[in-house]
Amino acid sequence: MASAFHVNFGPDALAPVELRKIGPRDCFAALREGLDDFVATPTHVAFLGLFYVLGGIALAALSSFGNALQLVFPFAAGFALVGPFFAIGLYELSRRRERGLPTALRDAFAVFRSPALPSIVALGFYLFVIFALWIGVAQFMYVQLYGPNPPAAALPFLEDVLTSSRGWLLILLGGLIGLCFAALALCISVISFPLMLDRDVGLAPAMAASTRLARENPGAIALWGLIVAAALVIGSLPLFLGLAIVMPVLGHATWRLYRRAVQRDPAHEVPIQDGNGAGLAGIRALRPLWVSLDLFEFLRRKGQA
């Protein structure tokens, strides 16, 4: 089990993280390179993107059936706050591809062998805390404007939100407060997960480097946030189904942005390990997953032949 010091500071807390100056050109270049990773590894992306689709649909369904229609949009919007954590497997695939290594579906699970996994999980926990706070604030705003009773039906509630003064106040306040939560999550995580995966940097140095990058490149990071937000809106429109494409592209693009923002340091980079299920192949409950992955991989290679 990793020590608390390792989780928070990594094995070499004094190793510097040298940042580069980035601009709008780097943001769009990272997006293009992420799209290239998506095209080059479509079965990987489709498999991982499915989790985003199912997650989004599940969140909306749970909110609806739980008499909490007012939280459907906050859940959908807040999903972006924790998205970087779930994209960790995509970072691993992009890392392997940039090294010229062959990638297979199981390689995404190599992150379970990463020495930085405890730090990654810790940052993921903090993002979930931010997500929970956002949902709590959204519910508080609804109660203050509409009262404690949940909406009786979706369409009348939507009509009231779009046509009444209290509805527009809810939209305005929710948008401004949500922007603050999104900015916080973006600043602490824009390069944190790729950095921890790549170098086994601890939680504190990774968050400090990510925050420093945002402080030194506010225009580029703001543009990146807008790109992410716009892509998520587009992907969410057709019942979240577009997230099967949008989220994987953004995941790969985040790794590419990290490469543009952080100076390489081969002496501190974690060697790439063989994925092969990351030691999970022997778990009986996961056998259907491995069979599905192997089938996808077989069909992909057969299609390329």
mmCIF file of C-alpha atoms in Angstrom:
data_model
loop_
_atom_site.group_PDB
_atom_site.id
_atom_site.type_symbol
_atom_site.label_atom_id
_atom_site.label_comp_id
_atom_site.label_asym_id
_atom_site.label_seq_id
_atom_site.Cartn_x
_atom_site.Cartn_y
_atom_site.Cartn_z
ATOM 1 C CA MET A 1 0.000 0.000 0.000
ATOM 2 C CA ALA A 2 1.347 3.402 -0.942
ATOM 3 C CA SER A 3 2.330 5.650 1.932
ATOM 4 C CA ALA A 4 0.568 8.935 2.558
ATOM 5 C CA PHE A 5 3.739 10.765 1.568
ATOM 6 C CA HIS A 6 3.889 8.922 -1.757
ATOM 7 C CA VAL A 7 0.238 9.697 -2.470
ATOM 8 C CA ASN A 8 0.604 13.371 -1.707
ATOM 9 C CA PHE A 9 4.123 14.109 -2.967
ATOM 10 C CA GLY A 10 5.322 11.161 -5.060
ATOM 11 C CA PRO A 11 8.659 9.318 -4.862
ATOM 12 C CA ASP A 12 10.673 12.431 -5.811
ATOM 13 C CA ALA A 13 8.913 15.467 -4.388
ATOM 14 C CA LEU A 14 11.754 17.818 -5.382
ATOM 15 C CA ALA A 15 11.760 16.889 -9.085
ATOM 16 C CA PRO A 16 10.830 20.066 -10.993
ATOM 17 C CA VAL A 17 7.910 20.191 -13.402
ATOM 18 C CA GLU A 18 8.896 22.585 -16.170
ATOM 19 C CA LEU A 19 5.970 24.167 -17.971
ATOM 20 C CA ARG A 20 5.866 25.652 -21.454
ATOM 21 C CA LYS A 21 3.989 28.689 -22.672
ATOM 22 C CA ILE A 22 0.912 27.569 -24.593
ATOM 23 C CA GLY A 23 -1.621 29.459 -26.672
ATOM 24 C CA PRO A 24 -4.775 28.943 -28.723
ATOM 25 C CA ARG A 25 -2.775 27.183 -31.440
ATOM 26 C CA ASP A 26 -1.735 24.500 -28.949
ATOM 27 C CA CYS A 27 -5.339 23.978 -27.842
ATOM 28 C CA PHE A 28 -6.598 23.401 -31.368
ATOM 29 C CA ALA A 29 -3.543 21.294 -32.242
ATOM 30 C CA ALA A 30 -4.168 19.103 -29.195
ATOM 31 C CA LEU A 31 -7.778 18.712 -30.272
ATOM 32 C CA ARG A 32 -6.707 17.662 -33.771
ATOM 33 C CA GLU A 33 -4.205 15.178 -32.364
ATOM 34 C CA GLY A 34 -6.861 13.813 -30.011
ATOM 35 C CA LEU A 35 -9.167 13.339 -32.973
ATOM 36 C CA ASP A 36 -6.328 11.549 -34.771
ATOM 37 C CA ASP A 37 -5.988 9.182 -31.801
ATOM 38 C CA PHE A 38 -9.732 8.625 -31.962
ATOM 39 C CA VAL A 39 -9.587 7.743 -35.657
ATOM 40 C CA ALA A 40 -6.558 5.509 -35.200
ATOM 41 C CA THR A 41 -8.094 3.578 -32.291
ATOM 42 C CA PRO A 42 -11.860 3.660 -32.910
ATOM 43 C CA THR A 43 -12.693 0.409 -31.146
ATOM 44 C CA HIS A 44 -10.835 1.509 -28.039
ATOM 45 C CA VAL A 45 -12.626 4.822 -28.052
ATOM 46 C CA ALA A 46 -16.033 3.266 -28.679
ATOM 47 C CA PHE A 47 -15.534 0.863 -25.771
ATOM 48 C CA LEU A 48 -14.438 3.511 -23.293
ATOM 49 C CA GLY A 49 -16.897 6.079 -24.599
ATOM 50 C CA LEU A 50 -19.722 3.635 -23.896
ATOM 51 C CA PHE A 51 -19.126 4.130 -20.192
ATOM 52 C CA TYR A 52 -19.674 7.852 -20.594
ATOM 53 C CA VAL A 53 -22.912 7.267 -22.481
ATOM 54 C CA LEU A 54 -24.232 4.780 -19.943
ATOM 55 C CA GLY A 55 -23.144 7.041 -17.089
ATOM 56 C CA GLY A 56 -24.940 10.061 -18.533
ATOM 57 C CA ILE A 57 -28.138 8.137 -19.257
ATOM 58 C CA ALA A 58 -28.057 6.559 -15.788
ATOM 59 C CA LEU A 59 -27.649 9.917 -14.086
ATOM 60 C CA ALA A 60 -30.577 11.393 -16.002
ATOM 61 C CA ALA A 61 -32.757 8.342 -15.362
ATOM 62 C CA LEU A 62 -31.989 8.259 -11.640
ATOM 63 C CA SER A 63 -32.785 11.945 -11.331
ATOM 64 C CA SER A 64 -36.077 11.547 -13.207
ATOM 65 C CA PHE A 65 -37.317 8.493 -11.362
ATOM 66 C CA GLY A 66 -36.227 9.921 -8.031
ATOM 67 C CA ASN A 67 -38.577 12.922 -8.332
ATOM 68 C CA ALA A 68 -35.602 15.186 -8.860
ATOM 69 C CA LEU A 69 -36.179 16.518 -12.358
ATOM 70 C CA GLN A 70 -34.648 19.814 -11.290
ATOM 71 C CA LEU A 71 -31.279 18.061 -10.950
ATOM 72 C CA VAL A 72 -31.131 16.466 -14.410
ATOM 73 C CA PHE A 73 -29.296 19.381 -15.990
ATOM 74 C CA PRO A 74 -26.948 19.930 -12.988
ATOM 75 C CA PHE A 75 -26.080 16.210 -13.107
ATOM 76 C CA ALA A 76 -25.400 16.341 -16.839
ATOM 77 C CA ALA A 77 -23.380 19.557 -16.598
ATOM 78 C CA GLY A 78 -21.514 18.382 -13.509
ATOM 79 C CA PHE A 79 -20.512 15.162 -15.217
ATOM 80 C CA ALA A 80 -17.739 17.156 -16.898
ATOM 81 C CA LEU A 81 -16.239 17.845 -13.463
ATOM 82 C CA VAL A 82 -15.366 14.185 -12.951
ATOM 83 C CA GLY A 83 -14.787 13.329 -16.632
ATOM 84 C CA PRO A 84 -10.971 13.720 -16.456
ATOM 85 C CA PHE A 85 -10.806 10.946 -13.861
ATOM 86 C CA PHE A 86 -12.707 8.457 -16.024
ATOM 87 C CA ALA A 87 -10.536 9.312 -19.037
ATOM 88 C CA ILE A 88 -7.409 7.897 -17.409
ATOM 89 C CA GLY A 89 -7.489 4.821 -19.653
ATOM 90 C CA LEU A 90 -7.555 7.057 -22.727
ATOM 91 C CA TYR A 91 -4.435 8.858 -21.534
ATOM 92 C CA GLU A 92 -2.699 5.499 -21.341
ATOM 93 C CA LEU A 93 -3.710 4.611 -24.897
ATOM 94 C CA SER A 94 -2.445 7.957 -26.223
ATOM 95 C CA ARG A 95 0.790 7.536 -24.270
ATOM 96 C CA ARG A 96 1.392 4.172 -25.905
ATOM 97 C CA ARG A 97 0.503 5.421 -29.358
ATOM 98 C CA GLU A 98 2.889 8.389 -29.180
ATOM 99 C CA ARG A 99 5.679 5.907 -28.367
ATOM 100 C CA GLY A 100 4.824 3.942 -31.493
ATOM 101 C CA LEU A 101 3.659 0.926 -29.496
ATOM 102 C CA PRO A 102 0.780 -1.280 -30.642
ATOM 103 C CA THR A 103 -2.346 -0.707 -28.608
ATOM 104 C CA ALA A 104 -5.034 -3.178 -27.678
ATOM 105 C CA LEU A 105 -8.248 -2.800 -25.754
ATOM 106 C CA ARG A 106 -6.756 -4.304 -22.612
ATOM 107 C CA ASP A 107 -3.960 -1.720 -22.566
ATOM 108 C CA ALA A 108 -6.352 0.860 -21.160
ATOM 109 C CA PHE A 109 -6.407 -1.169 -17.944
ATOM 110 C CA ALA A 110 -2.643 -0.901 -17.493
ATOM 111 C CA VAL A 111 -3.379 2.122 -15.298
ATOM 112 C CA PHE A 112 -4.229 -0.334 -12.522
ATOM 113 C CA ARG A 113 -0.504 -1.143 -12.406
ATOM 114 C CA SER A 114 0.533 2.500 -12.300
ATOM 115 C CA PRO A 115 2.503 3.415 -9.155
ATOM 116 C CA ALA A 116 0.561 6.698 -9.180
ATOM 117 C CA LEU A 117 -2.830 4.973 -8.952
ATOM 118 C CA PRO A 118 -3.404 5.973 -5.298
ATOM 119 C CA SER A 119 -2.698 9.622 -6.175
ATOM 120 C CA ILE A 120 -4.988 9.379 -9.195
ATOM 121 C CA VAL A 121 -7.785 7.951 -7.061
ATOM 122 C CA ALA A 122 -7.247 10.681 -4.450
ATOM 123 C CA LEU A 123 -7.636 13.438 -7.041
ATOM 124 C CA GLY A 124 -10.659 11.645 -8.452
ATOM 125 C CA PHE A 125 -12.170 11.713 -4.957
ATOM 126 C CA TYR A 126 -11.641 15.473 -4.726
ATOM 127 C CA LEU A 127 -13.364 15.943 -8.074
ATOM 128 C CA PHE A 128 -16.305 13.909 -6.827
ATOM 129 C CA VAL A 129 -16.458 16.170 -3.770
ATOM 130 C CA ILE A 130 -16.613 19.206 -6.062
ATOM 131 C CA PHE A 131 -19.330 17.454 -8.068
ATOM 132 C CA ALA A 132 -21.336 16.730 -4.892
ATOM 133 C CA LEU A 133 -20.998 20.340 -3.747
ATOM 134 C CA TRP A 134 -22.251 21.549 -7.125
ATOM 135 C CA ILE A 135 -25.315 19.286 -6.902
ATOM 136 C CA GLY A 136 -25.973 20.516 -3.383
ATOM 137 C CA VAL A 137 -25.761 24.159 -4.465
ATOM 138 C CA ALA A 138 -28.034 23.474 -7.450
ATOM 139 C CA GLN A 139 -30.644 21.915 -5.164
ATOM 140 C CA PHE A 140 -30.361 24.848 -2.745
ATOM 141 C CA MET A 141 -30.970 27.362 -5.550
ATOM 142 C CA TYR A 142 -34.019 25.413 -6.727
ATOM 143 C CA VAL A 143 -35.524 25.300 -3.238
ATOM 144 C CA GLN A 144 -34.981 29.035 -2.745
ATOM 145 C CA LEU A 145 -36.710 29.898 -6.033
ATOM 146 C CA TYR A 146 -39.302 27.122 -6.434
ATOM 147 C CA GLY A 147 -39.834 25.732 -2.957
ATOM 148 C CA PRO A 148 -39.130 22.279 -1.472
ATOM 149 C CA ASN A 149 -41.464 20.300 -3.743
ATOM 150 C CA PRO A 150 -39.892 18.741 -6.851
ATOM 151 C CA PRO A 151 -41.379 19.403 -10.323
ATOM 152 C CA ALA A 152 -44.411 17.277 -11.120
ATOM 153 C CA ALA A 153 -43.503 16.823 -14.793
ATOM 154 C CA ALA A 154 -40.608 17.651 -17.077
ATOM 155 C CA LEU A 155 -42.303 19.716 -19.792
ATOM 156 C CA PRO A 156 -44.209 22.132 -17.500
ATOM 157 C CA PHE A 157 -41.063 22.642 -15.437
ATOM 158 C CA LEU A 158 -38.989 23.303 -18.558
ATOM 159 C CA GLU A 159 -41.588 25.763 -19.827
ATOM 160 C CA ASP A 160 -41.580 27.616 -16.517
ATOM 161 C CA VAL A 161 -37.782 27.791 -16.447
ATOM 162 C CA LEU A 162 -37.642 29.245 -19.966
ATOM 163 C CA THR A 163 -40.542 31.707 -19.653
ATOM 164 C CA SER A 164 -40.630 32.962 -16.051
ATOM 165 C CA SER A 165 -38.412 35.460 -14.253
ATOM 166 C CA ARG A 166 -37.531 32.955 -11.528
ATOM 167 C CA GLY A 167 -36.616 30.447 -14.211
ATOM 168 C CA TRP A 168 -34.219 32.844 -15.903
ATOM 169 C CA LEU A 169 -32.782 33.760 -12.503
ATOM 170 C CA LEU A 170 -32.179 30.067 -11.878
ATOM 171 C CA ILE A 171 -30.452 29.764 -15.264
ATOM 172 C CA LEU A 172 -28.316 32.847 -14.670
ATOM 173 C CA LEU A 173 -27.258 31.990 -11.127
ATOM 174 C CA GLY A 174 -26.772 28.340 -11.985
ATOM 175 C CA GLY A 175 -24.629 29.238 -14.969
ATOM 176 C CA LEU A 176 -22.426 31.640 -13.005
ATOM 177 C CA ILE A 177 -21.973 29.335 -10.017
ATOM 178 C CA GLY A 178 -21.485 26.319 -12.266
ATOM 179 C CA LEU A 179 -18.803 28.264 -14.124
ATOM 180 C CA CYS A 180 -16.951 28.766 -10.848
ATOM 181 C CA PHE A 181 -17.074 25.047 -10.047
ATOM 182 C CA ALA A 182 -15.951 24.198 -13.584
ATOM 183 C CA ALA A 183 -13.071 26.694 -13.417
ATOM 184 C CA LEU A 184 -11.909 25.203 -10.110
ATOM 185 C CA ALA A 185 -12.017 21.640 -11.440
ATOM 186 C CA LEU A 186 -10.277 22.675 -14.665
ATOM 187 C CA CYS A 187 -7.463 24.499 -12.893
ATOM 188 C CA ILE A 188 -6.588 21.624 -10.551
ATOM 189 C CA SER A 189 -6.985 18.815 -13.086
ATOM 190 C CA VAL A 190 -6.202 20.075 -16.604
ATOM 191 C CA ILE A 191 -2.818 18.288 -16.631
ATOM 192 C CA SER A 192 -2.816 16.591 -13.214
ATOM 193 C CA PHE A 193 -3.968 13.120 -14.262
ATOM 194 C CA PRO A 194 -1.644 12.840 -17.288
ATOM 195 C CA LEU A 195 1.248 14.142 -15.186
ATOM 196 C CA MET A 196 0.673 11.590 -12.421
ATOM 197 C CA LEU A 197 0.316 8.786 -14.933
ATOM 198 C CA ASP A 198 3.422 9.821 -16.860
ATOM 199 C CA ARG A 199 5.794 10.560 -13.978
ATOM 200 C CA ASP A 200 4.255 9.212 -10.752
ATOM 201 C CA VAL A 201 4.037 12.780 -9.494
ATOM 202 C CA GLY A 202 2.176 13.046 -6.200
ATOM 203 C CA LEU A 203 -1.166 14.715 -5.689
ATOM 204 C CA ALA A 204 0.160 18.031 -4.369
ATOM 205 C CA PRO A 205 2.837 18.623 -7.070
ATOM 206 C CA ALA A 206 0.414 17.612 -9.834
ATOM 207 C CA MET A 207 -2.297 19.985 -8.643
ATOM 208 C CA ALA A 208 0.286 22.739 -8.118
ATOM 209 C CA ALA A 209 1.643 22.295 -11.652
ATOM 210 C CA SER A 210 -1.855 22.277 -13.134
ATOM 211 C CA THR A 211 -2.823 25.420 -11.212
ATOM 212 C CA ARG A 212 0.435 27.120 -12.197
ATOM 213 C CA LEU A 213 -0.212 26.298 -15.848
ATOM 214 C CA ALA A 214 -3.651 27.910 -15.592
ATOM 215 C CA ARG A 215 -2.209 30.968 -13.868
ATOM 216 C CA GLU A 216 0.576 31.441 -16.409
ATOM 217 C CA ASN A 217 -1.610 30.692 -19.443
ATOM 218 C CA PRO A 218 -5.078 32.007 -18.506
ATOM 219 C CA GLY A 219 -6.181 32.671 -22.078
ATOM 220 C CA ALA A 220 -5.229 29.230 -23.372
ATOM 221 C CA ILE A 221 -6.761 27.394 -20.402
ATOM 222 C CA ALA A 222 -9.941 29.467 -20.660
ATOM 223 C CA LEU A 223 -10.142 28.595 -24.355
ATOM 224 C CA TRP A 224 -9.603 24.931 -23.542
ATOM 225 C CA GLY A 225 -12.437 25.107 -21.024
ATOM 226 C CA LEU A 226 -14.708 26.648 -23.653
ATOM 227 C CA ILE A 227 -13.761 23.939 -26.147
ATOM 228 C CA VAL A 228 -14.571 21.243 -23.602
ATOM 229 C CA ALA A 229 -17.865 22.882 -22.616
ATOM 230 C CA ALA A 230 -18.983 23.386 -26.229
ATOM 231 C CA ALA A 231 -18.079 19.813 -27.153
ATOM 232 C CA LEU A 232 -19.975 18.440 -24.160
ATOM 233 C CA VAL A 233 -23.065 20.464 -25.011
ATOM 234 C CA ILE A 234 -22.989 19.168 -28.578
ATOM 235 C CA GLY A 235 -22.408 15.600 -27.414
ATOM 236 C CA SER A 236 -25.200 15.762 -24.830
ATOM 237 C CA LEU A 237 -27.930 16.996 -27.158
ATOM 238 C CA PRO A 238 -28.962 13.647 -28.695
ATOM 239 C CA LEU A 239 -29.746 11.986 -25.334
ATOM 240 C CA PHE A 240 -26.047 11.931 -24.407
ATOM 241 C CA LEU A 241 -25.272 9.567 -27.293
ATOM 242 C CA GLY A 242 -22.808 12.031 -28.805
ATOM 243 C CA LEU A 243 -20.634 11.604 -25.734
ATOM 244 C CA ALA A 244 -19.485 8.285 -27.212
ATOM 245 C CA ILE A 245 -17.433 10.399 -29.625
ATOM 246 C CA VAL A 246 -16.941 13.670 -27.774
ATOM 247 C CA MET A 247 -15.606 12.315 -24.485
ATOM 248 C CA PRO A 248 -12.972 9.991 -25.970
ATOM 249 C CA VAL A 249 -11.725 12.728 -28.298
ATOM 250 C CA LEU A 250 -11.449 15.123 -25.356
ATOM 251 C CA GLY A 251 -9.687 12.456 -23.303
ATOM 252 C CA HIS A 252 -7.045 11.878 -25.961
ATOM 253 C CA ALA A 253 -6.762 15.615 -26.585
ATOM 254 C CA THR A 254 -6.101 16.243 -22.889
ATOM 255 C CA TRP A 255 -3.062 13.991 -23.073
ATOM 256 C CA ARG A 256 -1.878 15.822 -26.171
ATOM 257 C CA LEU A 257 -2.350 19.183 -24.439
ATOM 258 C CA TYR A 258 -0.322 17.872 -21.514
ATOM 259 C CA ARG A 259 2.521 16.981 -23.860
ATOM 260 C CA ARG A 260 2.480 20.517 -25.265
ATOM 261 C CA ALA A 261 2.293 22.147 -21.843
ATOM 262 C CA VAL A 262 4.896 20.169 -19.885
ATOM 263 C CA GLN A 263 8.566 19.751 -20.744
ATOM 264 C CA ARG A 264 9.566 16.098 -21.184
ATOM 265 C CA ASP A 265 11.708 14.581 -18.423
ATOM 266 C CA PRO A 266 12.601 11.009 -19.479
ATOM 267 C CA ALA A 267 14.552 10.399 -16.278
ATOM 268 C CA HIS A 268 11.343 10.601 -14.247
ATOM 269 C CA GLU A 269 8.869 9.047 -16.685
ATOM 270 C CA VAL A 270 7.255 5.795 -15.611
ATOM 271 C CA PRO A 271 8.061 2.890 -17.975
ATOM 272 C CA ILE A 272 5.107 1.663 -20.006
ATOM 273 C CA GLN A 273 3.949 -1.728 -18.799
ATOM 274 C CA ASP A 274 2.185 -4.523 -20.581
ATOM 275 C CA GLY A 275 -1.557 -4.019 -20.215
ATOM 276 C CA ASN A 276 -3.001 -7.500 -20.713
ATOM 277 C CA GLY A 277 -5.784 -6.899 -18.248
ATOM 278 C CA ALA A 278 -3.416 -5.442 -15.636
ATOM 279 C CA GLY A 279 -3.512 -8.637 -13.600
ATOM 280 C CA LEU A 280 -7.325 -8.616 -13.554
ATOM 281 C CA ALA A 281 -7.759 -11.370 -16.125
ATOM 282 C CA GLY A 282 -8.008 -14.023 -13.427
ATOM 283 C CA ILE A 283 -11.082 -12.477 -11.813
ATOM 284 C CA ARG A 284 -14.012 -14.663 -12.820
ATOM 285 C CA ALA A 285 -16.577 -11.853 -12.679
ATOM 286 C CA LEU A 286 -14.608 -9.895 -15.271
ATOM 287 C CA ARG A 287 -14.291 -12.712 -17.802
ATOM 288 C CA PRO A 288 -17.201 -11.423 -19.941
ATOM 289 C CA LEU A 289 -15.393 -8.097 -20.150
ATOM 290 C CA TRP A 290 -12.158 -9.695 -21.387
ATOM 291 C CA VAL A 291 -14.061 -11.820 -23.891
ATOM 292 C CA SER A 292 -15.766 -8.683 -25.225
ATOM 293 C CA LEU A 293 -12.465 -6.811 -25.429
ATOM 294 C CA ASP A 294 -10.782 -9.675 -27.259
ATOM 295 C CA LEU A 295 -13.709 -9.889 -29.675
ATOM 296 C CA PHE A 296 -13.533 -6.151 -30.396
ATOM 297 C CA GLU A 297 -9.792 -6.432 -30.932
ATOM 298 C CA PHE A 298 -10.209 -9.407 -33.276
ATOM 299 C CA LEU A 299 -12.814 -7.582 -35.366
ATOM 300 C CA ARG A 300 -10.665 -4.442 -35.499
ATOM 301 C CA ARG A 301 -7.624 -6.299 -36.730
ATOM 302 C CA LYS A 302 -9.680 -8.296 -39.191
ATOM 303 C CA GLY A 303 -11.107 -5.059 -40.577
ATOM 304 C CA GLN A 304 -7.610 -3.617 -41.014
ATOM 305 C CA ALA A 305 -6.323 -6.713 -42.785
#
